[in-house]
Coordinates of C-alpha atoms and ligand atoms in Angstrom, one line a residue:
X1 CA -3.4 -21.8 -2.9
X2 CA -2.2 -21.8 -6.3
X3 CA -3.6 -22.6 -9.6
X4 CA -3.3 -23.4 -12.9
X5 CA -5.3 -21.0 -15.4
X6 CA -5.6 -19.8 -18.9
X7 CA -6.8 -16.7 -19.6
X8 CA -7.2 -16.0 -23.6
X9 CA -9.3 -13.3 -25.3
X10 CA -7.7 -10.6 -23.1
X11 CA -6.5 -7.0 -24.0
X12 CA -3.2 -7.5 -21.8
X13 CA -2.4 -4.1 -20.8
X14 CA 0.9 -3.9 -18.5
X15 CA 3.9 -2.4 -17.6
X16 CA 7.2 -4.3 -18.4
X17 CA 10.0 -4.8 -16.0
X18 CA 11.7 -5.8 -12.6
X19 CA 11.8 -2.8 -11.2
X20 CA 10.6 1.0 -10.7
X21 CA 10.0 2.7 -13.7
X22 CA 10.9 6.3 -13.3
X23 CA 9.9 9.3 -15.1
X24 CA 8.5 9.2 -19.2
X25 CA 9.4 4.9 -18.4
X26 CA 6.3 5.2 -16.1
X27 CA 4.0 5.8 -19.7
X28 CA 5.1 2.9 -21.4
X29 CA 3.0 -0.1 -21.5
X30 CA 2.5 -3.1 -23.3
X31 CA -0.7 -3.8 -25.2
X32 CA -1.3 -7.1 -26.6
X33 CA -4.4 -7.6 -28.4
X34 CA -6.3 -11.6 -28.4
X35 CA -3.8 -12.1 -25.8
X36 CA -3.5 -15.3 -23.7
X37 CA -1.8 -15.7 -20.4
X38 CA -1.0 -19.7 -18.7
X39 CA -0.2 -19.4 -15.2
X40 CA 0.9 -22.6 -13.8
X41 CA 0.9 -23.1 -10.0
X42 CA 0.3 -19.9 -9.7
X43 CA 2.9 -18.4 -11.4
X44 CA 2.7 -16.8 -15.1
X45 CA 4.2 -19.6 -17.4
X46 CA 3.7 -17.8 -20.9
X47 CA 2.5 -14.3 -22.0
X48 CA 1.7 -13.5 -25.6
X49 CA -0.9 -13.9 -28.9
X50 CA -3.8 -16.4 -28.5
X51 CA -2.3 -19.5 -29.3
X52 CA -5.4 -21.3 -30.9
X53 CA -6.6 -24.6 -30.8
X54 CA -5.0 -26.8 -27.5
X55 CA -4.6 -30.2 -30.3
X56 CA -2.1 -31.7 -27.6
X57 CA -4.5 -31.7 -24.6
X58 CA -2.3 -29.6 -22.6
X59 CA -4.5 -27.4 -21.4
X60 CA -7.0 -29.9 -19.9
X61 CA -5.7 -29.1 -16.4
X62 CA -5.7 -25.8 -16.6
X63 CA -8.8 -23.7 -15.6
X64 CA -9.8 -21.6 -19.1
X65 CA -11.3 -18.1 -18.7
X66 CA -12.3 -16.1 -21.5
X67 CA -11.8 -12.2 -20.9
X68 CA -14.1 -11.8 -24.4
X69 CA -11.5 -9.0 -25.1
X70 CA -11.6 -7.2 -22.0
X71 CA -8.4 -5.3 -20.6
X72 CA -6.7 -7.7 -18.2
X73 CA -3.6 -5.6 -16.0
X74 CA -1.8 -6.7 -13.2
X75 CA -3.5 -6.9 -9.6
X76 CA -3.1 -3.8 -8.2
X77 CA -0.5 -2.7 -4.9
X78 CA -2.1 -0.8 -2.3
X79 CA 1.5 0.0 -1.2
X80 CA 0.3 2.1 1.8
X81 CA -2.5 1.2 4.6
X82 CA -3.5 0.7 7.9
X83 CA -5.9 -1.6 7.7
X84 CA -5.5 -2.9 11.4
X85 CA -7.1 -0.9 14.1
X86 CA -9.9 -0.7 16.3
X87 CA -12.9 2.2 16.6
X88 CA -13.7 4.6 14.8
X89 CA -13.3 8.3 14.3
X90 CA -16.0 9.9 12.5
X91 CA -16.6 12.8 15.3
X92 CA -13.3 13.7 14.8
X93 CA -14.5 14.0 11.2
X94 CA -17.1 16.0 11.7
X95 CA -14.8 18.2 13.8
X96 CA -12.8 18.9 11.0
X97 CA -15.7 19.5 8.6
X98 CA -16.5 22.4 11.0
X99 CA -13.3 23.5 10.7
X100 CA -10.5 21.7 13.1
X101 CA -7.2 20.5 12.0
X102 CA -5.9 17.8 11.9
X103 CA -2.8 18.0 13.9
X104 CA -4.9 20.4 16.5
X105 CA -7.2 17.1 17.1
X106 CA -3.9 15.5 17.5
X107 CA -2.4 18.4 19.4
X108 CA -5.0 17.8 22.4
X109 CA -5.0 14.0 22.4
X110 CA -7.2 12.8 19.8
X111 CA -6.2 11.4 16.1
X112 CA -3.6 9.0 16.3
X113 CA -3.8 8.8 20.5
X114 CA -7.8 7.8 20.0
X115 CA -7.4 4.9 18.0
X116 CA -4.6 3.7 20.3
X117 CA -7.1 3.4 23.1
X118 CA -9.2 1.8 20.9
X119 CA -6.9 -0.7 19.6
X120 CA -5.5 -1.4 22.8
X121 CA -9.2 -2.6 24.3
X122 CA -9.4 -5.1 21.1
X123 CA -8.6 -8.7 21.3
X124 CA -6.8 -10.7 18.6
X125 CA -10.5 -12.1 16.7
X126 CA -12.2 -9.1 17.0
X127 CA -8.8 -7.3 15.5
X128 CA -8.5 -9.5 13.0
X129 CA -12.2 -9.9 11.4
X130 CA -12.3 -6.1 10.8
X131 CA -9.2 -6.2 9.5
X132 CA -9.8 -9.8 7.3
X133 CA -13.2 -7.6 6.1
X134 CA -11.3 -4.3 4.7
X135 CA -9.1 -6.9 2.8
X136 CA -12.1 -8.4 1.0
X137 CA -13.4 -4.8 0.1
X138 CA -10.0 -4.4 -1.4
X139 CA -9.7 -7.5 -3.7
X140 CA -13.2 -6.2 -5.2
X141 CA -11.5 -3.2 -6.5
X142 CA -8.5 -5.0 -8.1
X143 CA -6.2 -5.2 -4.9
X144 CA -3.9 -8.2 -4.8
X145 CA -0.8 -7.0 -2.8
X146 CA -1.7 -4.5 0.3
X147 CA 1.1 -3.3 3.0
X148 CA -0.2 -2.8 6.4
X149 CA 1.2 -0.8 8.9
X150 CA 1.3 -1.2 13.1
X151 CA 1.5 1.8 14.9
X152 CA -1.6 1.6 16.8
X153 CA 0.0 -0.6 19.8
X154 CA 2.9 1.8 20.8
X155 CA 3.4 -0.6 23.1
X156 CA 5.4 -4.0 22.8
X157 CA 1.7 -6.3 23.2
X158 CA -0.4 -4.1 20.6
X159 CA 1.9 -3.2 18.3
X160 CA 3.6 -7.3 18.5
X161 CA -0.5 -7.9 18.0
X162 CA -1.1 -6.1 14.6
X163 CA 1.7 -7.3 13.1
X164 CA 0.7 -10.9 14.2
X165 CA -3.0 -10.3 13.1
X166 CA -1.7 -9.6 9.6
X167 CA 1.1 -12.3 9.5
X168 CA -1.8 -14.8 10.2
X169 CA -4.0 -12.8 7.4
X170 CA -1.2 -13.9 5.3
X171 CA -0.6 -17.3 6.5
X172 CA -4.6 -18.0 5.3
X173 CA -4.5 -20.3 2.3
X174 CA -8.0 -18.6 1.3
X175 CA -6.1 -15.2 1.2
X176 CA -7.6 -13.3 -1.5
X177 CA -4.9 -10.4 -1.0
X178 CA -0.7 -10.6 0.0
X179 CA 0.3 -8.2 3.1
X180 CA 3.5 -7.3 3.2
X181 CA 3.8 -5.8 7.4
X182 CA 5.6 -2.4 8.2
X183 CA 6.4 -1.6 11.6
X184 CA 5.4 1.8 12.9
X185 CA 5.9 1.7 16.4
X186 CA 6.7 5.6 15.8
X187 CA 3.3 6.5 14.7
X188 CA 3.0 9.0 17.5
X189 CA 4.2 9.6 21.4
X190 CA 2.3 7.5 23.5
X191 CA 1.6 9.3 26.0
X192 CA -2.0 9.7 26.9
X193 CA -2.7 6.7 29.3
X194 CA -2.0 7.1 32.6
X195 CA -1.2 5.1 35.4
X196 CA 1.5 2.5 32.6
X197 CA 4.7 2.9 33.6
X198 CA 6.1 2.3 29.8
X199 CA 4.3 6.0 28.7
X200 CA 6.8 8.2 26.8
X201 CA 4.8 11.7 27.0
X202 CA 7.2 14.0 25.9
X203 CA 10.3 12.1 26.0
X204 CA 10.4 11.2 22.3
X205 CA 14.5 10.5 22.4
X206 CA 13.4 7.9 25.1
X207 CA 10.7 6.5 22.8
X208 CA 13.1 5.9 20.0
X209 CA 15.4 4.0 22.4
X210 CA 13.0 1.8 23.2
X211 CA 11.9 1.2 19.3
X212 CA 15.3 0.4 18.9
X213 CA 16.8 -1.9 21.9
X214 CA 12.9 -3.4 22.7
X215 CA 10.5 -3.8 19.7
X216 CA 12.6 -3.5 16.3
X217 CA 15.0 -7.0 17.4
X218 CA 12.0 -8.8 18.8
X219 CA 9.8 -8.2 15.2
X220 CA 13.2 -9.2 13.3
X221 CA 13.8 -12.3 15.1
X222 CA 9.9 -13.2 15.0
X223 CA 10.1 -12.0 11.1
X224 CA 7.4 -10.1 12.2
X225 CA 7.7 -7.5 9.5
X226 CA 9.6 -6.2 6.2
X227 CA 9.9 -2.4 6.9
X228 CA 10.3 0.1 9.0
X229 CA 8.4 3.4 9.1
X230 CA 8.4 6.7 10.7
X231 CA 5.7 9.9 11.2
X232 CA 8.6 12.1 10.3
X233 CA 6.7 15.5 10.9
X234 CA 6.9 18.7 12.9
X235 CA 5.3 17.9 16.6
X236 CA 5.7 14.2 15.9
X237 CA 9.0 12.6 15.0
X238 CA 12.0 15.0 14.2
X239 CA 14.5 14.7 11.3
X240 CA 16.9 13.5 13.8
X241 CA 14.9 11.1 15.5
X242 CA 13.9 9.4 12.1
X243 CA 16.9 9.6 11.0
X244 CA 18.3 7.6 14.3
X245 CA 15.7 5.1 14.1
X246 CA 15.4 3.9 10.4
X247 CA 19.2 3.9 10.3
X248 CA 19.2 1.5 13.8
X249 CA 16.4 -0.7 11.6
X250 CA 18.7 -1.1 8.5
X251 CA 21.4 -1.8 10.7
X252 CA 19.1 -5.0 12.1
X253 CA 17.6 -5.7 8.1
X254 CA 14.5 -4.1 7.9
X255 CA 14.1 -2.4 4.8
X256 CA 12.9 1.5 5.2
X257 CA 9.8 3.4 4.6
X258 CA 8.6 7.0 5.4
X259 CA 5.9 9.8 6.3
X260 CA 7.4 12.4 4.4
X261 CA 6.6 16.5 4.1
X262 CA 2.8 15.5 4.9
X263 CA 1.8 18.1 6.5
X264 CA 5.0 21.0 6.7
X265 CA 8.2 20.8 4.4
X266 CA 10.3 19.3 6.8
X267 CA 13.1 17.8 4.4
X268 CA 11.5 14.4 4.9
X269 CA 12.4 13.4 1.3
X270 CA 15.6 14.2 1.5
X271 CA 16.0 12.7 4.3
X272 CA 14.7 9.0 2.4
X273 CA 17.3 9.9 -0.3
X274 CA 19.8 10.0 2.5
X275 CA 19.2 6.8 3.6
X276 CA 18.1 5.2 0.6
X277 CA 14.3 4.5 1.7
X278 CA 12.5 2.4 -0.8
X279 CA 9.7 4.7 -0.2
X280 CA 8.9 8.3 0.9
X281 CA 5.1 8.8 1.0
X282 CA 2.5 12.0 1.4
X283 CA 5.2 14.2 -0.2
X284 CA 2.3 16.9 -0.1
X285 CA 5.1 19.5 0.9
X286 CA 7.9 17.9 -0.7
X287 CA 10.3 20.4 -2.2
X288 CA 12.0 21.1 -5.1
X289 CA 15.2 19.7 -4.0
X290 CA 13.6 16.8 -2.1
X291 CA 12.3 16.2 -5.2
X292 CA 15.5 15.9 -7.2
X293 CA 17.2 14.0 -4.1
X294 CA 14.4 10.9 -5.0
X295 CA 14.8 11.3 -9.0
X296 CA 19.0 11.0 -8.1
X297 CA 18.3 8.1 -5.8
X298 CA 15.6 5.5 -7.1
X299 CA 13.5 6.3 -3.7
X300 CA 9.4 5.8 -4.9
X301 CA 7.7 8.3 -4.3
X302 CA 4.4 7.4 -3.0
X303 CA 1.6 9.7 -3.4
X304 CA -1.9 9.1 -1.5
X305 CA -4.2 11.4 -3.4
X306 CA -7.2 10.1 -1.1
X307 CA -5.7 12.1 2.3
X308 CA -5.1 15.2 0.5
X309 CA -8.4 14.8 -0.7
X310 CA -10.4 14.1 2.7
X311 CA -8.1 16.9 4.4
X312 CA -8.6 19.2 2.0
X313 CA -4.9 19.9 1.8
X314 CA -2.9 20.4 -1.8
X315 CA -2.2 17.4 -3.7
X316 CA 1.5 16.3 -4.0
X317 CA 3.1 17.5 -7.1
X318 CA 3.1 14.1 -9.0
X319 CA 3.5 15.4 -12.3
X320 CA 6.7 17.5 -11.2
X321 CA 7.9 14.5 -9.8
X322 CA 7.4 12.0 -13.1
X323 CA 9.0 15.5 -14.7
X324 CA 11.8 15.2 -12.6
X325 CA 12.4 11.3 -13.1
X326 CA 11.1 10.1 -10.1
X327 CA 9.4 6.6 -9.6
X328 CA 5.6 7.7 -8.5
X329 CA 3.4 4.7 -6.7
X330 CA -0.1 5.7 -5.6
X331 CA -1.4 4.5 -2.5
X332 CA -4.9 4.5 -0.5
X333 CA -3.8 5.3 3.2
X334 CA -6.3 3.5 4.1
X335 CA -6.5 4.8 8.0
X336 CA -9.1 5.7 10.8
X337 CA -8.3 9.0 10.6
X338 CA -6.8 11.3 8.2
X339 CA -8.2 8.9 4.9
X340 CA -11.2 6.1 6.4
X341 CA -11.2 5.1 2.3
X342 CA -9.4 2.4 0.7
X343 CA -11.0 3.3 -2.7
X344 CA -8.9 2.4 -5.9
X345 CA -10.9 3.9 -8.4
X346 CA -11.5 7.5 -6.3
X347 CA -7.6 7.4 -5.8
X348 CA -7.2 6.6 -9.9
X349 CA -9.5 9.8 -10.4
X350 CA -8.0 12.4 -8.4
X351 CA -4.2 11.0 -9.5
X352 CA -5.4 11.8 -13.1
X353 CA -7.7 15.1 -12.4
X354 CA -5.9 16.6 -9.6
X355 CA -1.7 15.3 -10.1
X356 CA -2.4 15.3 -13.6
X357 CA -0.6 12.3 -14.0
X358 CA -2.0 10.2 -17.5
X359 CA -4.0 6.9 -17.3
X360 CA -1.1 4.9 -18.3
X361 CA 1.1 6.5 -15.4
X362 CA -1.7 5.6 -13.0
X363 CA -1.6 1.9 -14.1
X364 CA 1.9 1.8 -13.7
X365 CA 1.9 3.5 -10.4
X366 CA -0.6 1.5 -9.2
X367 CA 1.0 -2.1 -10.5
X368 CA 4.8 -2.0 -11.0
X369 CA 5.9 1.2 -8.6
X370 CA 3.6 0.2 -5.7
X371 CA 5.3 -3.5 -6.2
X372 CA 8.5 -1.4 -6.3
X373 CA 7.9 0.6 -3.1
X374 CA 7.2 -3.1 -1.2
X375 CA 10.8 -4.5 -2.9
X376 CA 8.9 -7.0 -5.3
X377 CA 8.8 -5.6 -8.3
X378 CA 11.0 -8.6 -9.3
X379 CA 7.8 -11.3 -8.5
X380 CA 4.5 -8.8 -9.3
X381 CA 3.2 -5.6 -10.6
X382 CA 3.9 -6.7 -14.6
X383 CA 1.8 -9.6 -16.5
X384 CA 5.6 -10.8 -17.8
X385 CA 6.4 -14.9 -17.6
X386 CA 7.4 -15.5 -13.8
X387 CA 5.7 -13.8 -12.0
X388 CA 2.7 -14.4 -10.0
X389 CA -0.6 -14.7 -11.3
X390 CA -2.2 -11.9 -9.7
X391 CA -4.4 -9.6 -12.2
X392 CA -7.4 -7.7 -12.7
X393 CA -10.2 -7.9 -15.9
X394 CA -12.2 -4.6 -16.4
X395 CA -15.3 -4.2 -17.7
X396 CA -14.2 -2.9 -20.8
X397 CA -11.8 -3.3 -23.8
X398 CA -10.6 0.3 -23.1
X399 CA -8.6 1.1 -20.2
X400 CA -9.4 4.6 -19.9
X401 CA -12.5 3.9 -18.3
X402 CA -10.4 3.4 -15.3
X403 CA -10.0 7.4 -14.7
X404 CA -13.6 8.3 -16.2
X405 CA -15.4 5.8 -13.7
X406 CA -15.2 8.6 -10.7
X407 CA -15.1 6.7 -7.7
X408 CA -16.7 3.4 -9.6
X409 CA -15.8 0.4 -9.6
X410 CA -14.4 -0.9 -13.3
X411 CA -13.1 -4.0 -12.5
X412 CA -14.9 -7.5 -12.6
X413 CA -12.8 -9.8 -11.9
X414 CA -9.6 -9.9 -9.7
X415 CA -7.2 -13.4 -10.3
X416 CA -5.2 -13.7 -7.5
X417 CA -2.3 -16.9 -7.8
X418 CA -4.3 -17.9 -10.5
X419 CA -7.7 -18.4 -8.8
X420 CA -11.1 -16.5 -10.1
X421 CA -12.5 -14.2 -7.7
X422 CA -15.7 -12.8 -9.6
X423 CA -17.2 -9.0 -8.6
X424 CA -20.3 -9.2 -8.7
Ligands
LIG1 O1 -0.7 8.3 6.9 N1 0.2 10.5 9.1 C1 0.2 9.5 9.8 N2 -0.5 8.4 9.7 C2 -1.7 8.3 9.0 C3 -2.8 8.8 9.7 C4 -3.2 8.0 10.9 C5 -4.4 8.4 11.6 O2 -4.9 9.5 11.5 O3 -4.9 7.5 12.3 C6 -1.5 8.9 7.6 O4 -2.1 9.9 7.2
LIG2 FE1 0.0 6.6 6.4

């Protein structure tokens, strides 16, 4: 659904461009005080000063919204979820509160492997309402573009199932948020379910294969998803394997993402420059030359301050990396395990506390960047005339709220194509 709206009285506070901004680009915004913004069908038709008095009658079909001088930005970009899984892990939470790892709960067939089993006991409604029900926590909190990740199948029916649960998420003209789908078939070895004949326990070269030859030509002829994605990590995927799989998926047009240096330095960021990833994300262990390799390369680096957070692990070095010239997005992880949070305003808090990145940097890594890391920074993540009319009002005329509101929720009102979804 699309709509045509006019939103005047707003403190327009944006980012400008069509593409990542890197480094001392990422603090730039546009302010425009009294602002107005027409969005017609849905997409932004004129951006600038109030315009006063409508003497023509142009604007009689146009929804009017006064933002009585609050900041309007553009919808945010939750550039990194998985939002589409069944159960729950909280044990495994508490196990880690006493103490556990998290990749020694993976290690002896938990994490990943649990909500696999899980998953694979769902049926498509049951999938899909949780799933539909995260979404509409996220367009409270200013979300208007998400990515959503498989890799809770790892076999052809579930993983073929979440991406279909979130291409029909999409498809709903009521959809209060865009999905863009990643495949992550290589998520983790399945492995743990005995008595199926397609289990790849410890045969991970064999695992790949079957990514490749099996699951990615089926999901591009069914343009089932965008991306491709890999757990590139020590005990999961290798170097090599990742390397072999993402280059088969560009080969067959899927555009690359990965789980880079989350948990060991494992050269997963160079490994995105290598290949020219759109994104490399975690980056917790990132070094210095991975680092440089993304600043050289354009590669977003995608930073998910919430994980760090709920595995008490060292944030990722986002202000080296803005130092450095690279593109930074910030991201929720949304996930049953390592992150159960999808909170905007927690992950705007620790991005400015803990990466020391500014308020300004956040906005832009949370708008442009993430819309960058999803390859549409060309039709969101900037209030700029053609793009769509996805935004958010906050409850104030002064955007730095955003960071002081610890884990609150600052915005009011998130516009998605145009239409008014109120918070109340
Ligand atoms: O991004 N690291 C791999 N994948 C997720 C965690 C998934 C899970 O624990 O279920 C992540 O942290
Ligand atoms: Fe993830």
């Amino acid at each position: 659904m699309s709509e045509n709206l006019i939103i005047f009285n707003a403190r327009i506070v944006t980012p400008i461009g069509f593409s990542a901004r890197k480094g001392e680009e990422m603090s730039q915004l546009q302010i425009i005080e009294n602002g107005t913004v027409e969005v017609t069908k849905g997409i932004i038709t004129y951006v600038g000063e109030n315009r006063g008095e409508d003497r023509d009658g142009y604007y009689q079909h146009y929804w009017h919204y006064n933002a009585r001088g609050h900041c309007l930005l553009p919808g945010f970009v939750d550039s990194h979820t998985h939002f589409v899984f069944g159960g729950e892990r909280s044990e495994e939470f508490s196990w880690r509160l006493k103490g556990e790892s998290y990749m020694s709960i993976m290690e002896r067939g938990g994490g990943i492997a649990s909500t696999v089993k899980a998953t694979r006991k769902m049926n498509f409604l049951k999938l899909r309402s949780t799933a539909e029900s995260f979404l509409k926590k996220m367009s409270t909190m200013g979300v208007t573009t998400v990515e959503g990740k498989s890799g809770y199948g790892l076999d052809r029916e579930t993983e073929l199932l979440q991406l279909k649960i979130m291409r029909s998420l999409n498809n709903d003209e009521h959809k209060r948020v865009d999905i863009v789908s990643t495949f992550l078939g290589a998520h983790a070895l399945p492995g743990e379910y005995k008595g199926k004949s397609e289990e790849y326990k410890e045969r991970g070269d064999d695992y790949i294969d079957f990514l490749i030859r099996e699951m990615l030509p089926v999901i591009r002829e069914n343009e089932l998803a965008e991306c491709c994605d890999v757990f590139c990590e020590q005990g999961v995927f290798s170097i090599e394997q990742s390397r072999r799989l993402l280059r088969a998926a560009k080969d067959q047009g899927f555009l690359l993402k990965l789980h880079a240096d989350e948990i060991v330095s494992l050269g997963g960021a160079e490994l995105a420059a290598e290949l020219g990833t759109l994104s490399a994300d975690h980056l917790l262990h990132a070094s210095d030359a991975g680092i440089r390799a993304m600043a050289d390369t354009g590669v977003v680096a995608t930073l998910l301050p919430l994980t760090a957070f709920a595995l008490k692990e060292p944030y990722a070095r986002g202000r080296e990396m803005i130092d450095a010239g690279c593109a930074v997005a910030l991201a929720t992880d949304l996930n049953p395990g390592s992150c159960f949070s999808g909170s905007i305003p927690l992950t705007i808090a620790l991005a400015c506390i803990y990466m020391k990145l500014s308020v300004e940097e956040t906005i832009t890594a949370l708008t442009l960047n993430g819309a960058a890391a999803l390859h549409r920074a060309d039709r969101i993540g900037s209030i700029e005339v053609g793009k769509q009319g996805d935004f958010v009002v906050l409850n104030s005329a002064n955007y730095h709220i955003l960071p002081y509101y610890i884990g609150m929720n600052s915005v009011i009102m998130t516009i998605k194509g145009g239409m008014l979804y109120p918070v109340n």
